[in-house]
C-alpha cells in the first residue's frame, strides 16, 4: 500500500490491481476468549490492555440468514452478523463486500456493467482507505433481492465498498433508520 498512489505504482505508474491471495491466517475469533482472559494475568497498563481488547475485537451477537430470491433450483442464503438483532424489522437493504463470492452470481444482466465497474474501483482501494472514508459511503444495486426472514418482504441486495470481505461474513444488513 505504501508504493501505490491513486491505483498505480508510485515508481512506474503501472496500474495496480488488488487480488485475494491464498494465505494462512490466525483465527483470532476462535481464541478470542482465551486471549481476553490472558490479559488479566499481565502486568500491563490498563490503557494497553484496552488497546489489546479492541484489537481482539470479540463481539456478542447473532447470525441471521436472508434467503436469496432466485429462479435457480438451489437455495442460496446471505449470512450477516449483527450485535443488534432487535433491529431486524428495520432492515431496508443488504450490502455485500465487492469481493464477496456471491456478487457475480447475484448481479442481474441489467446491472452487470455498473457492478463490475464499481467492484473494479473498490478493489483498487486499500481496506484502510475504505474504512477511513466514512463520510463517503457508496454502493450500487445488484438487481437481486433477499427475503426478510420474518416478514417475507423483498429486500434489495447492494454492493458497497464500506463492507469488507475479510471482516465478519462480508455482508451487512442495513438499518438506516
Coordinates of C-alpha atoms in Angstrom, one line a residue:
X1 CA 0.0 0.0 0.0
X2 CA 2.9 2.3 0.6
X3 CA 4.1 2.2 -3.0
X4 CA 0.6 2.7 -4.6
X5 CA -0.9 6.1 -5.3
X6 CA -4.3 6.6 -7.0
X7 CA -4.3 2.9 -8.2
X8 CA -0.9 3.0 -9.9
X9 CA 2.6 2.1 -8.8
X10 CA 4.5 5.1 -7.4
X11 CA 7.7 4.4 -9.4
X12 CA 6.5 3.2 -12.8
X13 CA 2.9 4.4 -12.9
X14 CA 1.6 1.0 -13.8
X15 CA -2.0 0.0 -12.9
X16 CA -2.2 -2.0 -9.6
X17 CA -5.0 -4.5 -9.0
X18 CA -5.9 -5.9 -5.6
X19 CA -6.4 -9.6 -5.6
X20 CA -7.3 -12.1 -2.9
X21 CA -4.5 -14.4 -2.2
X22 CA -4.4 -17.8 -0.6
X23 CA -2.7 -17.4 2.7
X24 CA -2.5 -18.6 6.3
X25 CA -4.3 -16.6 8.9
X26 CA -4.8 -16.8 12.6
X27 CA -8.4 -17.4 13.6
X28 CA -8.4 -14.8 16.4
X29 CA -12.1 -15.3 16.9
X30 CA -11.5 -19.0 17.8
X31 CA -9.2 -17.9 20.6
X32 CA -10.7 -14.6 21.5
X33 CA -11.9 -15.5 25.0
X34 CA -8.6 -17.2 25.9
X35 CA -6.7 -14.1 24.7
X36 CA -9.1 -11.8 26.7
X37 CA -8.8 -13.9 29.8
X38 CA -5.0 -13.9 29.5
X39 CA -4.9 -10.1 29.5
X40 CA -6.0 -10.2 33.2
X41 CA -2.8 -12.0 34.1
X42 CA -0.4 -9.5 32.5
X43 CA 1.3 -6.7 34.4
X44 CA 0.5 -4.1 31.7
X45 CA -1.1 -0.7 31.9
X46 CA -4.9 -0.5 31.7
X47 CA -4.7 1.5 28.5
X48 CA -2.5 -1.1 26.8
X49 CA -4.8 -3.9 27.9
X50 CA -7.8 -1.9 26.5
X51 CA -6.0 -1.5 23.2
X52 CA -5.4 -5.3 23.0
X53 CA -9.1 -5.9 23.9
X54 CA -10.1 -3.7 21.0
X55 CA -7.7 -5.4 18.6
X56 CA -9.0 -8.8 19.6
X57 CA -12.5 -7.4 18.8
X58 CA -14.8 -10.0 20.3
X59 CA -18.4 -9.1 19.6
X60 CA -21.5 -10.6 21.2
X61 CA -24.4 -11.0 18.7
X62 CA -26.1 -13.4 16.4
X63 CA -26.0 -14.5 12.7
X64 CA -29.1 -14.2 10.5
X65 CA -29.7 -15.7 7.1
X66 CA -31.5 -14.0 4.3
X67 CA -32.8 -16.3 1.6
X68 CA -31.9 -15.1 -1.9
X69 CA -35.0 -14.7 -4.2
X70 CA -33.9 -16.6 -7.3
X71 CA -35.0 -18.7 -10.1
X72 CA -32.2 -21.2 -9.5
X73 CA -33.0 -24.6 -8.2
X74 CA -30.5 -24.4 -5.3
X75 CA -31.4 -22.2 -2.4
X76 CA -28.9 -19.6 -1.5
X77 CA -28.6 -17.5 1.6
X78 CA -26.7 -14.4 2.6
X79 CA -25.5 -14.6 6.2
X80 CA -25.0 -11.5 8.3
X81 CA -23.7 -11.0 11.8
X82 CA -25.3 -8.4 14.0
X83 CA -24.8 -7.2 17.5
X84 CA -28.3 -5.7 17.3
X85 CA -30.8 -8.4 16.3
X86 CA -33.6 -6.3 17.7
X87 CA -33.2 -4.0 14.6
X88 CA -34.2 -6.8 12.2
X89 CA -37.6 -5.3 11.4
X90 CA -35.9 -2.1 10.2
X91 CA -33.8 -3.7 7.6
X92 CA -34.2 -2.0 4.2
X93 CA -31.4 -3.5 2.2
X94 CA -28.5 -5.9 2.4
X95 CA -25.0 -5.0 1.3
X96 CA -22.2 -7.3 0.1
X97 CA -18.5 -6.5 0.1
X98 CA -17.2 -6.0 -3.5
X99 CA -15.1 -9.2 -3.1
X100 CA -17.9 -11.3 -1.8
X101 CA -18.2 -14.6 -3.6
X102 CA -21.9 -14.1 -4.4
X103 CA -21.6 -10.7 -6.1
X104 CA -21.1 -12.1 -9.6
X105 CA -23.8 -14.7 -9.2
X106 CA -26.4 -12.3 -7.9
X107 CA -25.8 -9.4 -10.3
X108 CA -28.6 -9.3 -12.9
X109 CA -27.7 -8.8 -16.6
X110 CA -29.1 -5.2 -16.4
X111 CA -26.8 -4.3 -13.6
X112 CA -23.7 -6.3 -14.7
X113 CA -21.7 -3.4 -16.3
X114 CA -22.4 -1.0 -13.4
X115 CA -21.5 -3.6 -10.7
X116 CA -18.3 -4.8 -12.5
X117 CA -17.1 -1.2 -12.8
X118 CA -17.9 -0.4 -9.2
X119 CA -16.1 -3.7 -8.0
X120 CA -13.0 -2.8 -10.0
X121 CA -12.8 0.6 -8.5
X122 CA -13.4 -0.7 -5.0
X123 CA -10.8 -3.4 -5.3
X124 CA -8.2 -0.9 -6.1
X125 CA -8.7 1.0 -2.8
X126 CA -7.0 -0.3 0.3
X127 CA -9.1 -1.6 3.2
X128 CA -7.6 1.3 5.2
X129 CA -8.9 3.8 2.7
X130 CA -12.3 2.1 2.6
X131 CA -12.6 2.1 6.4
X132 CA -11.4 5.7 6.8
X133 CA -13.7 7.2 4.2
X134 CA -16.9 7.0 6.4
X135 CA -18.2 10.3 5.1
X136 CA -18.5 9.0 1.6
X137 CA -20.4 5.7 1.7
X138 CA -21.1 4.4 -1.8
X139 CA -22.7 1.4 -3.3
X140 CA -24.7 0.0 -6.3
X141 CA -27.7 -2.3 -6.6
X142 CA -27.1 -5.8 -7.9
X143 CA -30.7 -6.1 -9.2
X144 CA -31.3 -9.1 -6.9
X145 CA -33.3 -9.4 -3.7
X146 CA -33.4 -11.4 -0.5
X147 CA -36.4 -12.3 1.5
X148 CA -36.8 -10.9 5.0
X149 CA -36.6 -13.8 7.4
X150 CA -39.7 -12.8 9.4
X151 CA -41.9 -10.7 7.2
X152 CA -41.1 -12.3 3.8
X153 CA -40.7 -8.8 2.4
X154 CA -38.5 -8.3 -0.7
X155 CA -35.2 -6.5 0.2
X156 CA -32.7 -5.3 -2.4
X157 CA -29.1 -6.5 -2.4
X158 CA -26.4 -3.9 -2.9
X159 CA -22.6 -4.0 -3.3
X160 CA -20.8 -1.4 -1.1
X161 CA -17.1 -0.7 -0.5
X162 CA -17.7 0.1 3.1
X163 CA -18.2 -3.7 3.7
X164 CA -15.0 -5.7 4.0
X165 CA -14.9 -9.3 2.8
X166 CA -12.4 -10.2 5.5
X167 CA -14.4 -8.9 8.4
X168 CA -17.4 -11.0 9.6
X169 CA -19.4 -12.6 6.9
X170 CA -18.6 -9.9 4.2
X171 CA -22.3 -8.9 4.3
X172 CA -24.3 -6.5 6.4
X173 CA -28.0 -5.8 6.9
X174 CA -28.7 -2.1 6.6
X175 CA -31.0 -0.4 9.1
X176 CA -30.6 3.3 8.2
X177 CA -33.5 4.5 10.4

